[in-house]
Amino acid sequence: MSGTMSQITVTGVPGLPEISPGADLARLISDAAPGLRDGDIVVVTSKIISKAEGRVIRADRERAIDGETVRVVARRGPTRIAETRHGLVLAAAGVDSSNTAPGTVVLLPEDPDGSARRLRKGLAERHGVRVGVVITDTMGRPWRIGQTDAAIGAAGLTPLRDHRGQADTFGSPLEVTIAAVGDEIAAAADLVKEKTAQVPVAIVRGLARLVTEADGPGAAALIRPAAEDMFRLGAADVLQARRTVREFTADPVDSGAVRRAIAAALTAPAPHHSQPWRFAVLESPRARTALLDDMLAAWTADLRGDGFTPEQIARRTRRGEPLRRAPLIIVPCLVAEAAHPYPDQRRSAAERAMFLVAMGAAVQNLLVALAVDGLGSCWVSSTLFCPQVAAGSLGLPPGWEPMGAVGVGHPAAPPPPRPERDPGSFLMTL
Ligand SMILES: Cc1cc2nc3c(=O)[nH]c(=O)nc-3n(C[C@H](O)[C@H](O)[C@H](O)COP(=O)(O)O)c2cc1C
């Protein structure tokens, strides 16, 4: 098409009534847009499809999100980015509580491509026209500020245009360009549809070349298969996200985040197929203060025994303060009951080392999972140096050996950049 001018128009369709379950959308849209022509693309906000299909339910929003979620992709505080059973990845699994009666939530259509096909058929029957249909929902994009509309359902439309193999203006072949025209149309229509006003439909005219005879693959074609998803695990960022944080805000720590972090800890490797990890979660200020005061007394006694002066002791013990400033303390504990007994010191020490390293792996998982949830942490040695005192103060069950303590909270400031480390200096290759 080079050298030719092309023009499209995007026109909002006002005048649709509030949509109720069972509404005949083809009729309502036909009435509101009597001038529909062959080759037009009818772009419809998914919310009215959901309303017509009875997908408005009276439910707790969080429960509804659970029900629509097959995989939580990312989470920060109360915000969940989740994959739905359609394979869509979007905030709150597409569950929406705006523009619906209080106490109700709107779920995405069961089968948005099916909805698009039905609407297309209905419009063809009424108008005798061959149009494309796009059903949209609003999504954020990773790495980009702001939301835009994307196609979650489509019929009679080429959703992707594959330019690979075509030549660019310099004659070089394009290698990776696949235009997501379904999403582009959805975004263009969003410019004229108004979320608060009653304009949930727009007509895009001038793209008849994208409108097909057959219903085609639908918007399902826009979903990237898991095997091709370079960011499925967010892998690179995850480990970098953990830094030792020693200054926290006073904001409380979400107990759900703590449970998720402990669940992550429980996936650590451990010897003999054992699960030697336990966690004391000190939610009450009283429990935290009692532990810290008891440990301070033990530490002070140790230092006095070493011959330090009171001033020197005061200076040293100030180092224990990250835990005092943390709104939550977790004491990871080792239960090494699965350790095999050996008659000799060498093998007993090796057996003990196995369990200790398994504990380190679990705590690292815990800290990383907390960081993924936006929480800072500081794992300090403290309880390791006074295990009996700590166990007594916490009332730990027999066999629970405290392995330091982890202060948890919202970081008061972003951590400094991590110094670069050259892996070459840390390894030997044989
Ligand atoms: C077993 C263990 C004990 C630690 N004890 C303390 C401690 O007593 N006080 C402290 O401020 N940090 C303590 N740390 C945290 C380290 O100082 C911290 O991991 C290190 O400075 C590297 O910084 P990063 O965690 O941000 O990568 C401890 C870490 C580990 C693994």
PDB file of C-alpha atoms in Angstrom, residues 84-294:
ATOM      1  CA  THR A  84      -7.654 -16.249  33.501  1.00  0.00           C
ATOM      2  CA  ARG A  85      -8.763 -19.559  32.058  1.00  0.00           C
ATOM      3  CA  HIS A  86      -8.903 -17.830  28.660  1.00  0.00           C
ATOM      4  CA  GLY A  87      -5.145 -17.271  28.970  1.00  0.00           C
ATOM      5  CA  LEU A  88      -5.565 -13.520  29.398  1.00  0.00           C
ATOM      6  CA  VAL A  89      -3.212 -11.867  31.883  1.00  0.00           C
ATOM      7  CA  LEU A  90      -4.677  -8.799  33.514  1.00  0.00           C
ATOM      8  CA  ALA A  91      -5.259  -7.026  36.802  1.00  0.00           C
ATOM      9  CA  ALA A  92      -7.738  -8.732  39.138  1.00  0.00           C
ATOM     10  CA  ALA A  93      -8.274 -11.486  36.537  1.00  0.00           C
ATOM     11  CA  GLY A  94     -10.556  -9.042  34.708  1.00  0.00           C
ATOM     12  CA  VAL A  95     -12.980  -8.815  37.634  1.00  0.00           C
ATOM     13  CA  ASP A  96     -14.414  -5.316  37.722  1.00  0.00           C
ATOM     14  CA  SER A  97     -16.496  -3.558  40.327  1.00  0.00           C
ATOM     15  CA  SER A  98     -16.837  -0.234  38.488  1.00  0.00           C
ATOM     16  CA  ASN A  99     -19.994   0.685  36.576  1.00  0.00           C
ATOM     17  CA  THR A 100     -21.965  -2.037  38.321  1.00  0.00           C
ATOM     18  CA  ALA A 101     -24.319  -1.943  41.286  1.00  0.00           C
ATOM     19  CA  PRO A 102     -22.607  -1.858  44.717  1.00  0.00           C
ATOM     20  CA  GLY A 103     -21.981  -5.375  46.023  1.00  0.00           C
ATOM     21  CA  THR A 104     -21.818  -6.820  42.520  1.00  0.00           C
ATOM     22  CA  VAL A 105     -18.849  -7.543  40.286  1.00  0.00           C
ATOM     23  CA  VAL A 106     -18.582  -8.067  36.555  1.00  0.00           C
ATOM     24  CA  LEU A 107     -16.695 -11.122  35.330  1.00  0.00           C
ATOM     25  CA  LEU A 108     -15.254 -11.385  31.829  1.00  0.00           C
ATOM     26  CA  PRO A 109     -17.406 -13.230  29.289  1.00  0.00           C
ATOM     27  CA  GLU A 110     -17.031 -17.028  29.481  1.00  0.00           C
ATOM     28  CA  ASP A 111     -15.893 -17.229  25.862  1.00  0.00           C
ATOM     29  CA  PRO A 112     -15.236 -13.784  24.362  1.00  0.00           C
ATOM     30  CA  ASP A 113     -14.441 -15.172  20.890  1.00  0.00           C
ATOM     31  CA  GLY A 114     -17.740 -17.074  20.964  1.00  0.00           C
ATOM     32  CA  SER A 115     -19.525 -13.887  22.056  1.00  0.00           C
ATOM     33  CA  ALA A 116     -17.907 -12.008  19.146  1.00  0.00           C
ATOM     34  CA  ARG A 117     -19.004 -14.695  16.681  1.00  0.00           C
ATOM     35  CA  ARG A 118     -22.595 -14.599  17.931  1.00  0.00           C
ATOM     36  CA  LEU A 119     -22.736 -10.815  17.767  1.00  0.00           C
ATOM     37  CA  ARG A 120     -21.285 -10.841  14.255  1.00  0.00           C
ATOM     38  CA  LYS A 121     -23.877 -13.358  13.147  1.00  0.00           C
ATOM     39  CA  GLY A 122     -26.668 -11.292  14.710  1.00  0.00           C
ATOM     40  CA  LEU A 123     -25.459  -8.112  13.015  1.00  0.00           C
ATOM     41  CA  ALA A 124     -25.195  -9.924   9.656  1.00  0.00           C
ATOM     42  CA  GLU A 125     -28.740 -11.195  10.014  1.00  0.00           C
ATOM     43  CA  ARG A 126     -30.149  -7.772  10.826  1.00  0.00           C
ATOM     44  CA  HIS A 127     -28.119  -5.579   8.515  1.00  0.00           C
ATOM     45  CA  GLY A 128     -27.096  -8.014   5.801  1.00  0.00           C
ATOM     46  CA  VAL A 129     -23.562  -6.726   6.315  1.00  0.00           C
ATOM     47  CA  ARG A 130     -20.265  -8.471   6.780  1.00  0.00           C
ATOM     48  CA  VAL A 131     -18.524  -6.717   9.681  1.00  0.00           C
ATOM     49  CA  GLY A 132     -15.693  -7.596  11.990  1.00  0.00           C
ATOM     50  CA  VAL A 133     -16.328  -7.669  15.732  1.00  0.00           C
ATOM     51  CA  VAL A 134     -13.799  -6.929  18.458  1.00  0.00           C
ATOM     52  CA  ILE A 135     -14.563  -7.297  22.163  1.00  0.00           C
ATOM     53  CA  THR A 136     -12.279  -5.275  24.384  1.00  0.00           C
ATOM     54  CA  ASP A 137     -11.096  -5.059  27.929  1.00  0.00           C
ATOM     55  CA  THR A 138      -8.818  -2.567  29.608  1.00  0.00           C
ATOM     56  CA  MET A 139      -5.344  -3.701  30.574  1.00  0.00           C
ATOM     57  CA  GLY A 140      -2.148  -2.281  31.934  1.00  0.00           C
ATOM     58  CA  ARG A 141       1.069  -3.153  30.156  1.00  0.00           C
ATOM     59  CA  PRO A 142       4.296  -4.269  31.846  1.00  0.00           C
ATOM     60  CA  TRP A 143       6.900  -1.481  31.723  1.00  0.00           C
ATOM     61  CA  ARG A 144       4.381   1.109  30.488  1.00  0.00           C
ATOM     62  CA  ILE A 145       2.399   3.591  32.539  1.00  0.00           C
ATOM     63  CA  GLY A 146      -1.350   3.665  31.985  1.00  0.00           C
ATOM     64  CA  GLN A 147      -3.946   1.289  30.665  1.00  0.00           C
ATOM     65  CA  THR A 148      -5.217   0.748  27.170  1.00  0.00           C
ATOM     66  CA  ASP A 149      -7.855  -1.450  25.631  1.00  0.00           C
ATOM     67  CA  ALA A 150      -6.937  -4.763  24.068  1.00  0.00           C
ATOM     68  CA  ALA A 151      -8.918  -7.337  22.107  1.00  0.00           C
ATOM     69  CA  ILE A 152     -10.120 -10.239  24.240  1.00  0.00           C
ATOM     70  CA  GLY A 153     -12.601 -11.514  21.656  1.00  0.00           C
ATOM     71  CA  ALA A 154     -12.811 -11.185  17.886  1.00  0.00           C
ATOM     72  CA  ALA A 155     -14.679 -12.555  14.891  1.00  0.00           C
ATOM     73  CA  GLY A 156     -14.397 -11.867  11.194  1.00  0.00           C
ATOM     74  CA  LEU A 157     -11.132 -10.061  11.658  1.00  0.00           C
ATOM     75  CA  THR A 158      -7.482 -10.817  11.100  1.00  0.00           C
ATOM     76  CA  PRO A 159      -6.226 -10.333  14.687  1.00  0.00           C
ATOM     77  CA  LEU A 160      -2.530 -10.458  13.770  1.00  0.00           C
ATOM     78  CA  ARG A 161      -0.763  -9.291  10.617  1.00  0.00           C
ATOM     79  CA  ASP A 162       2.470 -11.102  10.059  1.00  0.00           C
ATOM     80  CA  HIS A 163       4.965  -8.858   8.296  1.00  0.00           C
ATOM     81  CA  ARG A 164       7.849 -11.280   8.718  1.00  0.00           C
ATOM     82  CA  GLY A 165       9.673 -11.883   5.483  1.00  0.00           C
ATOM     83  CA  GLN A 166       8.493  -8.612   3.938  1.00  0.00           C
ATOM     84  CA  ALA A 167      11.141  -6.055   3.064  1.00  0.00           C
ATOM     85  CA  ASP A 168      11.610  -2.859   5.051  1.00  0.00           C
ATOM     86  CA  THR A 169      12.151   0.479   3.263  1.00  0.00           C
ATOM     87  CA  PHE A 170      15.839  -0.456   2.807  1.00  0.00           C
ATOM     88  CA  GLY A 171      15.023  -3.839   1.367  1.00  0.00           C
ATOM     89  CA  SER A 172      16.076  -5.804   4.469  1.00  0.00           C
ATOM     90  CA  PRO A 173      13.681  -8.541   5.521  1.00  0.00           C
ATOM     91  CA  LEU A 174      11.594  -7.873   8.616  1.00  0.00           C
ATOM     92  CA  GLU A 175      12.273 -10.662  11.051  1.00  0.00           C
ATOM     93  CA  VAL A 176      10.030 -10.239  14.049  1.00  0.00           C
ATOM     94  CA  THR A 177       7.231  -7.865  13.132  1.00  0.00           C
ATOM     95  CA  ILE A 178       3.762  -9.206  13.768  1.00  0.00           C
ATOM     96  CA  ALA A 179       1.273  -6.369  14.095  1.00  0.00           C
ATOM     97  CA  ALA A 180      -1.320  -6.955  16.813  1.00  0.00           C
ATOM     98  CA  VAL A 181      -4.049  -5.262  14.762  1.00  0.00           C
ATOM     99  CA  GLY A 182      -6.812  -6.628  17.012  1.00  0.00           C
ATOM    100  CA  ASP A 183      -5.289  -4.775  19.953  1.00  0.00           C
ATOM    101  CA  GLU A 184      -4.588  -1.691  17.838  1.00  0.00           C
ATOM    102  CA  ILE A 185      -8.251  -1.509  16.835  1.00  0.00           C
ATOM    103  CA  ALA A 186      -9.323  -1.995  20.462  1.00  0.00           C
ATOM    104  CA  ALA A 187      -7.034   0.834  21.574  1.00  0.00           C
ATOM    105  CA  ALA A 188      -8.215   3.153  18.792  1.00  0.00           C
ATOM    106  CA  ALA A 189     -11.847   2.530  19.738  1.00  0.00           C
ATOM    107  CA  ASP A 190     -11.035   3.286  23.392  1.00  0.00           C
ATOM    108  CA  LEU A 191     -10.258   6.847  22.313  1.00  0.00           C
ATOM    109  CA  VAL A 192     -13.925   7.454  21.546  1.00  0.00           C
ATOM    110  CA  LYS A 193     -15.638   5.055  23.935  1.00  0.00           C
ATOM    111  CA  GLU A 194     -16.179   6.584  27.314  1.00  0.00           C
ATOM    112  CA  LYS A 195     -16.072   4.385  30.351  1.00  0.00           C
ATOM    113  CA  THR A 196     -18.314   6.518  32.506  1.00  0.00           C
ATOM    114  CA  ALA A 197     -20.749   7.627  29.809  1.00  0.00           C
ATOM    115  CA  GLN A 198     -22.948   5.219  27.884  1.00  0.00           C
ATOM    116  CA  VAL A 199     -20.639   4.734  24.908  1.00  0.00           C
ATOM    117  CA  PRO A 200     -19.507   1.112  25.122  1.00  0.00           C
ATOM    118  CA  VAL A 201     -19.429   0.587  21.354  1.00  0.00           C
ATOM    119  CA  ALA A 202     -17.451   2.202  18.530  1.00  0.00           C
ATOM    120  CA  ILE A 203     -17.373   1.638  14.796  1.00  0.00           C
ATOM    121  CA  VAL A 204     -13.993   1.583  13.050  1.00  0.00           C
ATOM    122  CA  ARG A 205     -14.368   2.268   9.343  1.00  0.00           C
ATOM    123  CA  GLY A 206     -11.642   2.091   6.721  1.00  0.00           C
ATOM    124  CA  LEU A 207     -10.054  -1.247   7.644  1.00  0.00           C
ATOM    125  CA  ALA A 208     -12.176  -3.488   5.432  1.00  0.00           C
ATOM    126  CA  ARG A 209      -8.969  -5.204   4.336  1.00  0.00           C
ATOM    127  CA  LEU A 210      -8.759  -6.755   7.796  1.00  0.00           C
ATOM    128  CA  VAL A 211     -12.358  -8.022   7.753  1.00  0.00           C
ATOM    129  CA  THR A 212     -12.621 -11.634   6.686  1.00  0.00           C
ATOM    130  CA  GLU A 213     -15.366 -13.861   5.344  1.00  0.00           C
ATOM    131  CA  ALA A 214     -14.751 -16.513   7.984  1.00  0.00           C
ATOM    132  CA  ASP A 215     -14.954 -15.829  11.702  1.00  0.00           C
ATOM    133  CA  GLY A 216     -11.241 -16.680  11.865  1.00  0.00           C
ATOM    134  CA  PRO A 217      -9.068 -17.546  14.856  1.00  0.00           C
ATOM    135  CA  GLY A 218     -10.452 -14.877  17.171  1.00  0.00           C
ATOM    136  CA  ALA A 219      -8.533 -12.957  19.816  1.00  0.00           C
ATOM    137  CA  ALA A 220      -7.216 -16.256  21.191  1.00  0.00           C
ATOM    138  CA  ALA A 221      -4.547 -15.850  18.487  1.00  0.00           C
ATOM    139  CA  LEU A 222      -3.196 -12.829  20.388  1.00  0.00           C
ATOM    140  CA  ILE A 223      -2.330 -14.861  23.470  1.00  0.00           C
ATOM    141  CA  ARG A 224       1.346 -15.686  23.662  1.00  0.00           C
ATOM    142  CA  PRO A 225       1.880 -19.394  24.343  1.00  0.00           C
ATOM    143  CA  ALA A 226       3.573 -20.047  27.688  1.00  0.00           C
ATOM    144  CA  ALA A 227       6.561 -21.674  26.009  1.00  0.00           C
ATOM    145  CA  GLU A 228       7.268 -18.425  24.107  1.00  0.00           C
ATOM    146  CA  ASP A 229       6.805 -16.152  27.124  1.00  0.00           C
ATOM    147  CA  MET A 230      10.212 -14.743  28.014  1.00  0.00           C
ATOM    148  CA  PHE A 231       8.828 -13.125  31.157  1.00  0.00           C
ATOM    149  CA  ARG A 232       6.772 -15.954  32.545  1.00  0.00           C
ATOM    150  CA  LEU A 233       8.779 -16.161  35.756  1.00  0.00           C
ATOM    151  CA  GLY A 234       9.950 -12.557  35.908  1.00  0.00           C
ATOM    152  CA  ALA A 235      13.097 -14.487  36.622  1.00  0.00           C
ATOM    153  CA  ALA A 236      15.849 -11.945  36.358  1.00  0.00           C
ATOM    154  CA  ASP A 237      14.247  -9.375  38.629  1.00  0.00           C
ATOM    155  CA  VAL A 238      13.172 -11.724  41.334  1.00  0.00           C
ATOM    156  CA  LEU A 239      16.513 -12.548  42.929  1.00  0.00           C
ATOM    157  CA  GLN A 240      17.758  -8.980  42.476  1.00  0.00           C
ATOM    158  CA  ALA A 241      14.728  -7.690  44.370  1.00  0.00           C
ATOM    159  CA  ARG A 242      16.011  -8.949  47.731  1.00  0.00           C
ATOM    160  CA  ARG A 243      18.313  -6.668  49.673  1.00  0.00           C
ATOM    161  CA  THR A 244      18.955  -6.457  53.373  1.00  0.00           C
ATOM    162  CA  VAL A 245      16.720  -3.640  54.595  1.00  0.00           C
ATOM    163  CA  ARG A 246      17.439  -2.167  58.022  1.00  0.00           C
ATOM    164  CA  GLU A 247      15.022   0.805  58.077  1.00  0.00           C
ATOM    165  CA  PHE A 248      11.275   0.261  57.825  1.00  0.00           C
ATOM    166  CA  THR A 249       8.145   2.374  57.729  1.00  0.00           C
ATOM    167  CA  ALA A 250       5.541   1.867  60.453  1.00  0.00           C
ATOM    168  CA  ASP A 251       3.136   0.280  57.949  1.00  0.00           C
ATOM    169  CA  PRO A 252       1.950  -3.158  59.058  1.00  0.00           C
ATOM    170  CA  VAL A 253       2.933  -6.304  57.181  1.00  0.00           C
ATOM    171  CA  ASP A 254       0.175  -8.168  55.358  1.00  0.00           C
ATOM    172  CA  SER A 255      -0.198 -11.605  56.965  1.00  0.00           C
ATOM    173  CA  GLY A 256      -1.091 -13.064  53.548  1.00  0.00           C
ATOM    174  CA  ALA A 257       2.306 -11.974  52.229  1.00  0.00           C
ATOM    175  CA  VAL A 258       3.969 -13.695  55.208  1.00  0.00           C
ATOM    176  CA  ARG A 259       2.125 -16.941  54.511  1.00  0.00           C
ATOM    177  CA  ARG A 260       3.072 -16.803  50.845  1.00  0.00           C
ATOM    178  CA  ALA A 261       6.690 -16.223  51.811  1.00  0.00           C
ATOM    179  CA  ILE A 262       6.607 -19.164  54.208  1.00  0.00           C
ATOM    180  CA  ALA A 263       5.023 -21.273  51.458  1.00  0.00           C
ATOM    181  CA  ALA A 264       7.967 -20.282  49.244  1.00  0.00           C
ATOM    182  CA  ALA A 265      10.398 -21.219  52.041  1.00  0.00           C
ATOM    183  CA  LEU A 266       8.835 -24.668  52.189  1.00  0.00           C
ATOM    184  CA  THR A 267       9.895 -25.345  48.586  1.00  0.00           C
ATOM    185  CA  ALA A 268      13.607 -25.323  49.534  1.00  0.00           C
ATOM    186  CA  PRO A 269      15.682 -28.464  49.057  1.00  0.00           C
ATOM    187  CA  ALA A 270      16.339 -30.512  52.211  1.00  0.00           C
ATOM    188  CA  PRO A 271      18.157 -33.758  53.037  1.00  0.00           C
ATOM    189  CA  HIS A 272      16.394 -37.121  53.318  1.00  0.00           C
ATOM    190  CA  HIS A 273      13.164 -35.726  51.794  1.00  0.00           C
ATOM    191  CA  SER A 274      12.626 -34.015  55.135  1.00  0.00           C
ATOM    192  CA  GLN A 275      10.880 -30.717  55.871  1.00  0.00           C
ATOM    193  CA  PRO A 276      13.064 -29.363  58.649  1.00  0.00           C
ATOM    194  CA  TRP A 277      11.796 -25.740  58.572  1.00  0.00           C
ATOM    195  CA  ARG A 278       9.550 -24.024  61.104  1.00  0.00           C
ATOM    196  CA  PHE A 279       8.767 -20.346  61.583  1.00  0.00           C
ATOM    197  CA  ALA A 280       7.777 -18.357  64.649  1.00  0.00           C
ATOM    198  CA  VAL A 281       5.925 -15.255  63.435  1.00  0.00           C
ATOM    199  CA  LEU A 282       6.024 -12.530  66.079  1.00  0.00           C
ATOM    200  CA  GLU A 283       2.998 -10.411  65.314  1.00  0.00           C
ATOM    201  CA  SER A 284       2.478  -8.955  68.769  1.00  0.00           C
ATOM    202  CA  PRO A 285       4.703  -6.063  69.893  1.00  0.00           C
ATOM    203  CA  ARG A 286       4.859  -7.700  73.319  1.00  0.00           C
ATOM    204  CA  ALA A 287       6.398 -10.906  71.943  1.00  0.00           C
ATOM    205  CA  ARG A 288       8.906  -8.902  69.900  1.00  0.00           C
ATOM    206  CA  THR A 289       9.946  -6.677  72.791  1.00  0.00           C
ATOM    207  CA  ALA A 290      10.261  -9.640  75.173  1.00  0.00           C
ATOM    208  CA  LEU A 291      12.521 -11.515  72.745  1.00  0.00           C
ATOM    209  CA  LEU A 292      14.678  -8.482  71.968  1.00  0.00           C
ATOM    210  CA  ASP A 293      15.034  -7.542  75.644  1.00  0.00           C
ATOM    211  CA  ASP A 294      15.938 -11.108  76.645  1.00  0.00           C
TER     212      ASP A 294
END
